[in-house]
Amino acid sequence: MAQDDNKPLDNLPDPGRRKFLNTAALVGLSGAGLSVGLSACNKKESAPAAGAPSAQGEVKGEVGEFGKYEVPPGQLDDYYSFSSGGHSGEVRIYGIPSGRELKRIPVFNMDALVGWGITNESKAILGTKPNGTPKYTTGDTHHVHQSYVDGVYDGKYMFVNDKLHSRLARVRMDTMECDKILELPNVQGFHGTFTDKRDPVDSKINYTTRVFCGGEFAIPLPNAGTDDASKYRSLFSCVNSDTMEMMWQVLIDGNCDLVATSYDGKLAATNQYNTEMGVHYEDMMAAEMDACLFFNVARIEEAVKAGKVTTIAGSKVPVVDGTRASNKDPKTALTCTVPIPKNPHGVNISPDGKYYACSGKLSPTASVIEHDLVLKWFDGELANPRDAVVAEPEIGLGPLHTGFDNKGNAYTTLFLDSQIVKWNVAEAIKAYKGDKNAKAVVDRIDVHYQPGHGFTSMGETKDSDGKYFISDNKFSKDRFLPVGPLHAETAQLIDISGDKMKLVADHSVYSEPHDSIIVRRDIIKTRQIYNMDEFPLAVKDPKESGVFRNGKKVTVKLTSQAPTYSLREFKLKKGDEVTIILTNHDKVEDLTHGFGIPKYDIQFIVNPQETKSVTFIADKPGVYWCYCTNFCHALHLEMRTRMIVEA
Ligand code: K7E
Ligand code: CUA
Ligand code: CA
């Protein structure tokens, strides 16, 4: 073993001097975990390189620029950014370029502000245990993507995954609320997800009808607790985006990770870092090459139609065989394995639909895979799938995710280098062909610190506009006022419209800014008030209010109109199973009321013309002042009603 092998990462030679981080160094890296990343930060600060001053110096130097991107009161942002919130389980909405947080959408988490996980309506979406409580109260949102028409967002839906419990959620863009959640069968670690952009066969269907879901963790199928890992497998799943029901699954070797889809609807891709099918991390980085796995959507669906399927462990979902051994003949293969250097992380398609960028993570390279060459392999016209790789520039340490502009440039986050690197795809291809004058890397900028996802404005669409890049960083360290051991994270806005990237805003974000999409504001059309008719339980006339008893089951119907509820008091008996239905009759935009019941752990809101309900057992006798929790009126504090529970 060479001496270098045991040196900490920040003493390693620059990336150009070694093709891959070798396994011994990586064991040290992984074992040291975060401290490796942080020591890289330390180094940067103690000895700033020219053009890379310390964090503080940089802020001072660029203050003049920052004002240009401010959005003054009365003006609106140009873009929405929809962002997954990691293990908060929610989705956030920001305005760009201001960086203002506009809303948090509860999805897999409980949310006291709106009553998500508390109301019957939200529990019906979340799914419940036999006792009526939510099946899960935790979640881990990693990736958000919208539905498409003709290669651009259609403003209808947004889809987000829950890695923790392998669920896919859909969020309506008109109300920006979650309306469906599906738990994937026989999947653990559902990580990457992506909507399709058109049908692979029917050219009339130029919009999203499927959502692909990559299963990262291999498990026994069926999941009987066996430690014999040779039997563990992962599944790649396809969900109908309209019904939110399972369509099919593909059994694969290795793992799925991130997911990308082609603009012609023909292919879905996932990067694979664990082709070794290792159980422990050192096993997962044993091989020098892993892969990017491509799925031939039309062939998979033909196989499903032809009944070439199995089912797994009580699930009725058809499963086709996408394993390497069964897919050696390109002309019938359902999957194509393109070898990619060491533990790739992230796969993204360029807005022209021609190239996938798949980064090495433990290799300082990004591999460029040509879409048409993968199709050629499936036609039997490309001997070796590796020949679909048309460039592999060395771009820096720890490359993860890539965004694209409209000028043929790619922007990749470098986790270990704490940088964004801008590189030109065409130049990278020339260099790969042997052109010594071609220069792939165009520019670099420091970010603070350890970026995960990075993404460009409209960059996941044909309308990529090359204006902004956001770096969602995993560590903020010294960037903000200290707030105890749990730090704020950072999201940084970079202007990419010129030749040089310019850092133009630097915001703290509550953990964890994970992945986002930046969407032009004209694409999103929201509703400001609901339609009362959409709610089957709506109390349409305040006169319908009252207490309706059926044995021990009691329904309380009431309405809200600032600053009163339609019932001044209502009486229950101890032990009643009570359902409260509340309809907000206010029609004024922004006039939301709340309903909190002390000691009963109930709080929810009703937006204009909305109806919500809660069910609970009146097990505590006494007088309980139910009050409006959402500031609504000068007499907001007076807006209350008595719940009287008789012993
Ligand atoms: Cu890179 Cu979950 Cu998107 Cu994290 S994955 S960064
Ligand atoms: Cu109604 Cu506050
Ligand atoms: Ca590997």
XYZ file of C-alpha atoms and ligand atoms in Angstrom:
656
model
C 0.000 0.000 0.000
C 1.422 3.370 -0.963
C 2.195 5.915 1.717
C -0.409 8.263 0.290
C -3.189 5.835 0.956
C -3.568 6.702 4.596
C -3.234 10.434 4.340
C -6.270 12.516 5.148
C -8.057 13.802 2.118
C -6.854 17.394 2.315
C -3.272 16.182 1.939
C -4.005 14.241 -1.207
C -2.612 15.481 -4.477
C -4.925 17.432 -6.765
C -7.550 15.488 -8.722
C -5.623 15.636 -11.972
C -2.907 13.452 -10.472
C -5.074 10.479 -9.687
C -7.838 8.872 -11.618
C -9.812 7.569 -8.687
C -9.658 7.990 -4.974
C -8.360 4.588 -4.039
C -10.229 2.287 -1.751
C -7.885 2.540 1.224
C -8.140 6.320 1.249
C -11.875 6.033 0.973
C -12.148 3.782 3.965
C -10.447 6.551 5.904
C -12.707 9.107 4.262
C -15.881 7.281 5.058
C -14.772 6.415 8.555
C -13.864 10.000 9.316
C -17.178 10.921 7.774
C -18.025 14.554 8.046
C -14.765 15.584 9.615
C -13.078 15.032 6.285
C -15.423 17.486 4.656
C -15.014 19.992 7.436
C -11.280 19.764 7.488
C -11.365 20.663 3.832
C -13.299 23.787 4.839
C -10.761 24.587 7.531
C -7.987 24.403 5.070
C -9.734 26.772 2.756
C -10.225 29.340 5.472
C -6.809 29.197 7.025
C -5.046 29.491 3.724
C -7.367 31.066 1.204
C -6.206 30.676 -2.344
C -6.137 33.679 -4.628
C -9.661 34.457 -5.712
C -11.036 32.287 -2.939
C -10.998 34.521 0.127
C -12.434 33.555 3.483
C -16.169 33.430 3.921
C -16.272 36.812 5.662
C -14.006 38.571 3.206
C -16.097 37.287 0.367
C -19.330 38.677 1.744
C -17.783 42.123 2.226
C -16.315 42.109 -1.235
C -19.596 41.286 -2.944
C -22.063 43.316 -0.933
C -22.486 45.821 -3.760
C -23.673 43.118 -6.126
C -26.184 41.646 -3.738
C -28.610 44.589 -3.888
C -29.167 44.141 -7.612
C -31.018 40.904 -7.011
C -33.280 42.199 -4.270
C -37.011 42.119 -4.817
C -38.407 45.219 -3.095
C -41.779 45.275 -1.309
C -44.638 45.268 -3.768
C -42.698 43.387 -6.417
C -42.875 39.672 -6.990
C -40.164 37.149 -7.656
C -39.542 35.853 -11.187
C -39.431 32.197 -10.192
C -40.758 29.703 -7.715
C -38.325 27.249 -6.246
C -39.939 24.042 -5.000
C -37.653 22.321 -2.586
C -37.684 19.013 -0.771
C -36.990 19.390 2.933
C -35.088 16.181 3.677
C -35.995 14.507 6.932
C -38.372 17.319 7.845
C -40.664 15.319 5.542
C -42.067 18.456 3.902
C -41.726 20.526 0.726
C -40.878 24.233 0.799
C -41.592 26.996 -1.669
C -39.203 29.913 -2.124
C -39.340 32.974 -4.309
C -36.306 33.453 -6.536
C -34.212 35.602 -6.676
C -35.300 36.996 -3.290
C -34.885 33.636 -1.529
C -37.970 34.421 0.568
C -39.647 31.351 1.996
C -43.265 31.522 0.856
C -44.784 28.335 2.172
C -44.111 24.962 3.679
C -46.233 22.134 2.379
C -46.656 19.310 4.887
C -46.441 15.985 3.095
C -45.051 13.076 5.114
C -44.663 14.997 8.373
C -47.181 16.083 10.985
C -47.866 19.811 10.830
C -49.515 21.665 13.684
C -49.927 24.888 11.732
C -52.441 23.552 9.229
C -53.441 20.395 11.108
C -51.815 17.918 8.690
C -52.010 14.487 10.284
C -54.764 15.789 12.594
C -57.744 16.319 10.285
C -59.659 13.354 8.887
C -59.013 14.591 5.350
C -55.230 14.613 5.778
C -55.276 11.259 7.573
C -57.169 9.752 4.644
C -54.294 10.841 2.371
C -51.554 9.783 4.803
C -53.131 6.399 5.583
C -53.968 5.260 9.102
C -53.472 2.441 11.543
C -56.544 0.525 12.715
C -56.862 2.960 15.648
C -57.194 5.906 13.256
C -53.812 7.509 13.900
C -51.493 8.149 10.922
C -49.599 5.061 9.779
C -46.334 7.000 9.724
C -45.533 10.388 11.210
C -42.022 10.654 9.787
C -40.688 10.980 6.262
C -37.634 11.986 4.263
C -38.282 14.007 1.116
C -35.368 13.984 -1.334
C -36.535 14.853 -4.809
C -39.229 17.023 -6.338
C -40.221 17.037 -9.990
C -43.218 18.425 -11.803
C -45.473 17.037 -14.468
C -44.635 18.005 -18.052
C -46.264 18.824 -21.335
C -44.063 18.878 -24.426
C -40.874 18.951 -22.399
C -41.842 21.880 -20.155
C -43.676 22.005 -16.824
C -47.453 22.034 -17.152
C -48.063 23.508 -13.698
C -50.378 20.669 -12.687
C -48.607 18.411 -10.221
C -45.409 18.016 -8.305
C -44.177 14.617 -7.132
C -41.933 13.986 -4.159
C -40.481 10.836 -2.671
C -40.238 9.616 0.920
C -37.014 7.684 1.197
C -37.800 6.580 4.747
C -40.999 4.627 4.151
C -40.817 4.328 0.347
C -43.782 6.498 -0.491
C -44.532 8.733 -3.456
C -46.616 11.843 -2.833
C -48.338 14.123 -5.279
C -48.872 17.837 -4.657
C -51.487 19.797 -6.595
C -49.963 22.963 -7.949
C -53.208 24.972 -7.867
C -53.621 24.705 -4.098
C -50.058 23.604 -3.334
C -51.311 20.848 -1.088
C -50.635 17.132 -1.093
C -53.567 15.163 -2.520
C -52.270 11.567 -2.813
C -49.686 9.307 -1.240
C -48.751 5.815 -2.424
C -46.568 3.344 -0.550
C -44.456 1.262 -2.962
C -44.635 -2.489 -2.314
C -41.444 -4.419 -1.592
C -39.181 -1.359 -1.752
C -36.846 0.103 0.850
C -34.926 3.339 0.413
C -37.039 4.745 -2.448
C -34.605 7.467 -3.429
C -34.615 8.922 -6.931
C -37.848 9.788 -8.672
C -38.740 11.419 -11.967
C -41.822 12.053 -14.049
C -41.818 10.863 -17.656
C -42.040 13.584 -20.292
C -44.033 11.792 -22.977
C -45.192 8.333 -23.953
C -42.515 6.121 -25.549
C -44.947 4.823 -28.195
C -48.036 7.029 -28.573
C -46.851 10.375 -29.970
C -50.151 12.040 -29.069
C -49.324 11.611 -25.393
C -46.773 14.413 -25.106
C -47.318 14.853 -21.368
C -46.566 13.091 -18.112
C -48.434 9.858 -17.419
C -45.853 7.942 -15.365
C -43.605 8.519 -12.389
C -40.476 6.372 -12.020
C -39.185 5.440 -8.593
C -35.733 4.013 -7.821
C -35.355 1.562 -4.935
C -31.946 2.040 -3.356
C -31.711 -0.561 -0.619
C -31.703 -4.220 -1.634
C -33.826 -6.450 0.579
C -34.933 -10.084 0.556
C -37.974 -10.499 -1.735
C -40.202 -11.417 0.043
C -38.730 -9.643 3.029
C -38.174 -12.501 5.448
C -35.429 -11.453 7.851
C -32.495 -13.285 6.310
C -28.900 -12.090 6.557
C -27.919 -13.948 3.365
C -27.356 -10.843 1.259
C -26.864 -12.818 -1.946
C -30.666 -13.000 -2.134
C -31.278 -9.257 -1.660
C -32.618 -7.336 -4.665
C -33.898 -3.864 -5.555
C -36.885 -2.837 -7.646
C -37.421 0.025 -10.068
C -41.080 1.048 -9.922
C -43.473 2.820 -12.265
C -46.541 4.657 -10.967
C -49.491 6.019 -12.938
C -49.274 9.774 -12.332
C -53.012 10.246 -12.746
C -54.404 7.475 -10.528
C -51.300 7.232 -8.330
C -51.473 3.439 -8.603
C -48.619 1.041 -9.279
C -48.142 0.052 -12.942
C -45.118 -2.265 -12.905
C -41.762 -2.966 -11.302
C -38.411 -4.142 -12.672
C -36.209 -6.519 -10.724
C -32.575 -5.397 -11.042
C -29.064 -6.204 -9.868
C -27.351 -3.589 -7.763
C -29.205 -0.512 -6.627
C -31.184 2.363 -8.034
C -30.283 5.831 -6.868
C -31.172 9.033 -8.694
C -33.512 8.868 -11.684
C -33.613 10.787 -14.973
C -36.020 10.504 -17.907
C -35.509 11.242 -21.585
C -37.412 13.908 -23.492
C -38.634 11.368 -26.060
C -40.181 9.170 -23.345
C -38.158 6.147 -24.413
C -35.672 5.792 -21.571
C -35.442 6.168 -17.836
C -32.031 6.059 -16.182
C -30.683 5.468 -12.719
C -27.125 5.679 -11.453
C -25.828 2.644 -9.573
C -23.159 2.985 -6.891
C -23.532 -0.489 -5.511
C -23.116 -2.790 -8.495
C -21.056 -4.855 -6.055
C -24.307 -5.535 -4.166
C -22.321 -4.986 -1.002
C -23.910 -4.847 2.414
C -21.168 -2.785 4.084
C -19.807 0.470 2.712
C -16.323 -0.848 1.970
C -17.896 -3.574 -0.144
C -19.936 -0.945 -1.996
C -16.764 0.786 -3.160
C -14.749 -2.277 -4.069
C -15.189 -1.956 -7.833
C -13.532 0.724 -9.954
C -16.548 0.845 -12.241
C -20.207 0.977 -11.300
C -22.945 1.866 -13.719
C -25.756 3.921 -15.089
C -28.693 1.634 -15.788
C -31.158 2.447 -18.577
C -34.718 1.153 -18.753
C -36.423 0.668 -22.120
C -39.921 1.771 -21.147
C -41.752 0.516 -24.248
C -40.175 -2.958 -24.036
C -40.913 -3.237 -20.335
C -44.569 -2.421 -20.984
C -44.704 -4.923 -23.876
C -43.328 -7.589 -21.529
C -45.936 -6.677 -18.918
C -48.676 -6.895 -21.565
C -47.351 -10.251 -22.757
C -47.543 -11.541 -19.200
C -43.796 -12.110 -18.856
C -44.070 -11.176 -15.221
C -43.932 -12.473 -11.690
C -45.378 -11.095 -8.506
C -43.702 -10.741 -5.147
C -44.902 -11.372 -1.633
C -48.619 -10.738 -1.819
C -48.289 -7.680 -4.059
C -50.281 -7.879 -7.314
C -47.929 -5.519 -9.141
C -46.401 -7.187 -12.234
C -42.611 -7.508 -11.961
C -40.405 -7.982 -15.032
C -36.859 -9.316 -14.981
C -34.326 -6.565 -15.628
C -31.293 -8.381 -14.238
C -28.088 -8.377 -16.264
C -28.048 -12.144 -16.824
C -31.505 -12.047 -18.420
C -30.852 -9.009 -20.596
C -27.708 -9.837 -22.534
C -29.254 -9.677 -26.003
C -29.591 -5.965 -26.806
C -32.451 -6.582 -29.240
C -34.724 -7.922 -26.526
C -33.132 -6.355 -23.446
C -35.299 -4.383 -21.033
C -32.250 -2.754 -19.452
C -28.842 -1.521 -20.585
C -25.909 -1.216 -18.199
C -23.449 1.563 -19.040
C -20.285 1.286 -16.917
C -19.469 4.509 -15.007
C -16.491 5.121 -12.690
C -16.736 4.427 -8.978
C -19.915 5.074 -7.034
C -21.644 7.591 -9.281
C -24.118 9.953 -7.680
C -26.696 11.715 -9.739
C -27.827 11.442 -13.314
C -29.275 14.449 -15.156
C -30.328 14.926 -18.759
C -29.417 18.021 -20.780
C -32.299 20.268 -21.926
C -31.644 19.375 -25.584
C -32.389 15.757 -24.661
C -29.074 14.520 -26.040
C -26.881 13.763 -23.047
C -26.981 12.361 -19.555
C -24.382 13.543 -17.046
C -23.612 10.909 -14.452
C -21.034 11.905 -11.859
C -18.444 9.682 -10.289
C -18.706 10.871 -6.660
C -15.623 8.823 -5.732
C -14.089 9.543 -9.118
C -13.303 13.173 -10.027
C -15.159 12.739 -13.302
C -18.552 13.327 -14.855
C -19.479 10.836 -17.543
C -21.459 12.075 -20.526
C -23.712 9.406 -22.025
C -25.284 10.041 -25.412
C -28.990 9.241 -25.504
C -29.021 8.137 -29.146
C -26.137 5.734 -28.565
C -28.033 3.988 -25.769
C -30.970 3.604 -28.173
C -28.495 2.252 -30.743
C -27.358 -0.372 -28.236
C -30.974 -1.445 -27.759
C -31.189 -1.778 -31.567
C -28.170 -4.071 -31.554
C -26.035 -1.509 -33.355
C -23.589 -0.603 -30.596
C -21.369 -3.470 -29.514
C -20.393 -2.216 -26.080
C -22.674 -0.124 -23.852
C -19.597 1.709 -22.549
C -19.276 3.167 -26.073
C -22.336 5.275 -25.268
C -20.011 7.348 -23.057
C -18.847 10.241 -25.227
C -16.978 12.309 -22.633
C -15.578 11.934 -19.148
C -13.998 15.205 -18.038
C -12.180 15.464 -14.736
C -14.037 18.225 -12.975
C -13.068 18.050 -9.301
C -13.547 16.114 -6.089
C -16.857 14.587 -5.088
C -19.001 15.506 -8.108
C -22.691 14.918 -7.337
C -25.501 16.623 -9.239
C -25.537 18.543 -12.503
C -27.733 21.350 -13.797
C -27.679 22.766 -17.336
C -28.035 26.190 -18.926
C -29.238 27.001 -22.449
C -25.728 27.410 -23.878
C -24.421 23.866 -23.655
C -22.842 24.258 -20.224
C -23.201 21.955 -17.260
C -22.882 22.972 -13.606
C -21.891 20.229 -11.211
C -21.749 20.356 -7.427
C -18.428 19.221 -5.974
C -19.126 17.976 -2.485
C -15.540 17.560 -1.336
C -14.162 20.652 -3.049
C -17.093 22.815 -1.852
C -17.355 24.243 -5.332
C -19.610 24.492 -8.329
C -17.785 23.703 -11.541
C -19.032 24.964 -14.875
C -18.033 22.787 -17.796
C -18.902 22.758 -21.461
C -20.398 19.539 -22.795
C -19.262 19.990 -26.422
C -15.701 20.796 -25.332
C -15.695 17.755 -23.043
C -16.724 15.573 -25.983
C -13.954 17.042 -28.157
C -11.387 16.435 -25.422
C -12.553 12.837 -25.039
C -12.045 12.336 -28.769
C -8.459 13.455 -28.299
C -8.570 17.164 -29.151
C -5.730 18.525 -27.014
C -6.953 22.112 -27.369
C -10.421 21.394 -26.037
C -11.000 22.652 -22.513
C -14.016 21.281 -20.709
C -13.846 23.197 -17.427
C -14.858 26.809 -17.925
C -15.214 28.247 -14.420
C -15.357 27.384 -10.721
C -16.913 29.112 -7.738
C -16.645 28.357 -4.031
C -19.808 27.584 -2.116
C -20.246 27.279 1.622
C -20.024 24.381 2.211
C -20.306 20.868 0.783
C -23.013 21.250 -1.846
C -25.455 18.415 -2.451
C -27.915 19.277 -5.166
C -27.435 22.124 -7.558
C -29.974 23.089 -10.195
C -30.587 25.769 -12.811
C -33.628 27.900 -13.559
C -36.001 25.820 -15.716
C -32.982 23.547 -16.208
C -34.959 20.314 -16.156
C -37.007 21.479 -19.131
C -36.557 22.413 -22.784
C -36.999 26.023 -21.608
C -33.783 26.043 -19.587
C -32.929 29.762 -19.492
C -29.417 29.942 -18.066
C -30.208 32.665 -15.513
C -29.743 31.157 -12.067
C -28.149 28.231 -10.310
C -28.899 27.333 -6.718
C -26.486 25.368 -4.586
C -28.160 23.564 -1.697
C -25.363 23.091 0.801
C -25.064 20.538 3.538
C -22.961 22.565 5.984
C -23.114 26.255 6.874
C -20.601 26.139 9.730
C -19.408 29.744 10.210
C -21.755 31.347 7.693
C -24.441 32.548 10.111
C -24.887 33.496 13.762
C -24.369 30.360 15.823
C -27.624 28.815 16.999
C -26.421 25.824 18.968
C -25.228 22.457 17.769
C -27.801 22.158 14.988
C -26.692 24.695 12.413
C -28.709 26.439 9.772
C -27.930 25.120 6.300
C -27.263 27.345 3.313
C -28.805 27.800 -0.077
C -26.780 30.026 -2.363
C -27.966 31.769 -5.478
C -25.527 32.092 -8.344
C -26.053 34.252 -11.419
C -24.965 32.109 -14.392
C -26.038 34.482 -17.153
C -22.486 35.699 -17.802
C -19.182 33.958 -18.496
C -18.248 33.915 -14.822
C -20.531 32.549 -12.153
C -21.450 35.193 -9.575
C -22.637 34.476 -6.061
C -25.545 36.872 -5.548
C -27.379 35.660 -2.452
C -26.683 33.519 0.505
C -29.565 32.349 2.651
C -29.930 30.262 5.731
C -32.338 27.378 5.293
C -33.908 25.203 7.931
C -32.614 21.651 7.612
C -32.480 20.212 5.124
C -32.416 21.971 1.765
C -32.248 18.885 -0.397
C -33.256 19.176 -4.009
C -35.297 21.749 -5.869
C -36.619 22.841 -9.189
C -36.752 26.484 -10.278
C -39.961 27.195 -12.169
C -40.920 30.342 -14.070
C -43.776 32.040 -12.270
C -46.073 32.268 -15.325
C -46.321 28.463 -15.374
C -47.938 28.296 -11.947
C -51.620 29.188 -11.625
C -52.929 28.989 -8.085
C -56.383 29.381 -6.565
C -56.834 31.799 -3.699
C -60.116 30.390 -2.376
C -61.691 26.956 -2.488
C -65.020 25.969 -3.958
C -67.363 24.832 -1.185
C -68.943 22.229 -3.482
C -65.689 20.268 -3.610
C -66.160 19.152 -0.008
C -68.761 16.425 0.475
C -69.066 17.247 4.174
C -69.462 21.018 3.692
C -71.854 22.781 6.061
C -73.243 24.963 3.304
C -75.628 27.030 5.405
C -74.870 28.220 8.942
C -78.454 27.142 9.736
C -77.377 23.503 9.284
C -75.142 23.902 12.338
C -75.834 21.824 15.428
C -75.075 18.697 17.440
C -76.391 15.495 15.823
C -76.389 12.426 18.010
C -76.580 8.790 16.951
C -76.027 6.802 20.154
C -72.454 7.458 21.218
C -71.535 8.885 17.819
C -71.935 12.624 17.678
C -71.464 14.964 14.748
C -70.956 18.661 15.422
C -71.482 20.860 12.380
C -70.436 24.471 12.433
C -69.271 27.289 10.217
C -66.845 30.137 10.617
C -67.248 33.721 9.509
C -65.021 36.354 11.070
C -65.205 36.862 13.992
C -67.648 34.095 14.969
C -68.357 30.400 14.774
C -71.974 29.497 14.053
C -72.269 27.657 17.384
C -71.597 29.666 20.558
C -71.403 26.432 22.533
C -72.033 22.732 22.043
C -72.632 19.945 24.546
C -71.190 16.445 24.539
C -71.216 13.525 26.946
C -68.131 11.868 28.311
C -67.206 8.893 26.089
C -68.824 10.241 22.924
C -67.042 9.652 19.625
C -67.187 13.165 18.237
C -66.695 14.362 14.674
C -66.436 18.107 14.270
C -67.061 19.453 10.758
C -66.128 23.065 10.154
C -66.772 25.012 6.950
C -65.254 28.452 6.504
C -67.841 30.738 4.928
C -65.507 33.665 4.470
C -64.841 34.368 0.816
C -62.188 36.988 1.302
C -58.757 36.040 0.028
C -56.301 35.301 2.849
C -59.084 34.982 5.464
C -58.202 31.702 7.112
C -59.568 30.616 10.487
C -58.221 28.092 12.917
C -59.856 25.720 15.356
C -57.956 24.638 18.449
C -59.365 22.480 21.247
C -57.378 22.745 24.495
C -56.219 19.499 26.075
C -57.574 17.437 23.173
C -54.453 17.921 21.049
C -56.441 19.288 18.131
C -55.567 22.235 15.919
C -56.332 22.809 12.278
C -57.153 25.617 9.873
C -59.879 26.199 7.325
C -59.036 28.399 4.354
C -61.749 30.456 2.608
C -64.660 28.183 1.569
C -62.834 25.086 2.822
C -64.266 22.278 4.997
C -62.254 20.165 7.415
C -63.186 17.594 10.020
C -61.646 15.936 13.063
C -62.745 12.885 15.052
C -61.887 12.195 18.691
C -63.256 10.677 21.905
C -64.621 13.212 24.396
C -62.891 11.489 27.303
C -62.262 14.521 29.549
C -65.289 16.184 31.149
C -65.167 19.954 31.537
C -65.467 23.210 29.653
C -63.055 23.696 26.755
C -62.774 26.995 24.961
C -62.297 26.130 21.311
C -60.726 29.191 19.740
C -59.580 30.549 16.428
C -55.848 29.963 16.197
C -55.225 31.863 12.954
C -55.213 35.662 13.206
C -58.212 36.745 11.165
C -59.890 39.885 12.448
C -59.773 42.686 15.019
C -61.957 40.423 17.172
C -59.816 37.343 16.500
C -59.308 36.817 20.246
C -63.051 36.900 20.770
C -63.601 34.229 18.108
C -64.302 31.199 20.255
C -66.928 28.657 21.257
C -67.433 26.488 24.336
C -67.202 22.723 24.101
C -68.959 21.434 27.207
C -68.285 17.784 28.003
C -70.704 16.523 30.638
C -69.469 13.844 33.020
Cu -27.702 13.675 -3.807
Cu -31.012 12.063 -1.841
Cu -30.655 13.852 -4.052
Cu -28.929 13.952 -1.292
S -29.358 12.645 -3.022
S -27.516 15.363 -2.205
Cu -60.858 33.534 13.076
Cu -58.873 34.174 14.171
Ca -19.490 0.815 -6.035
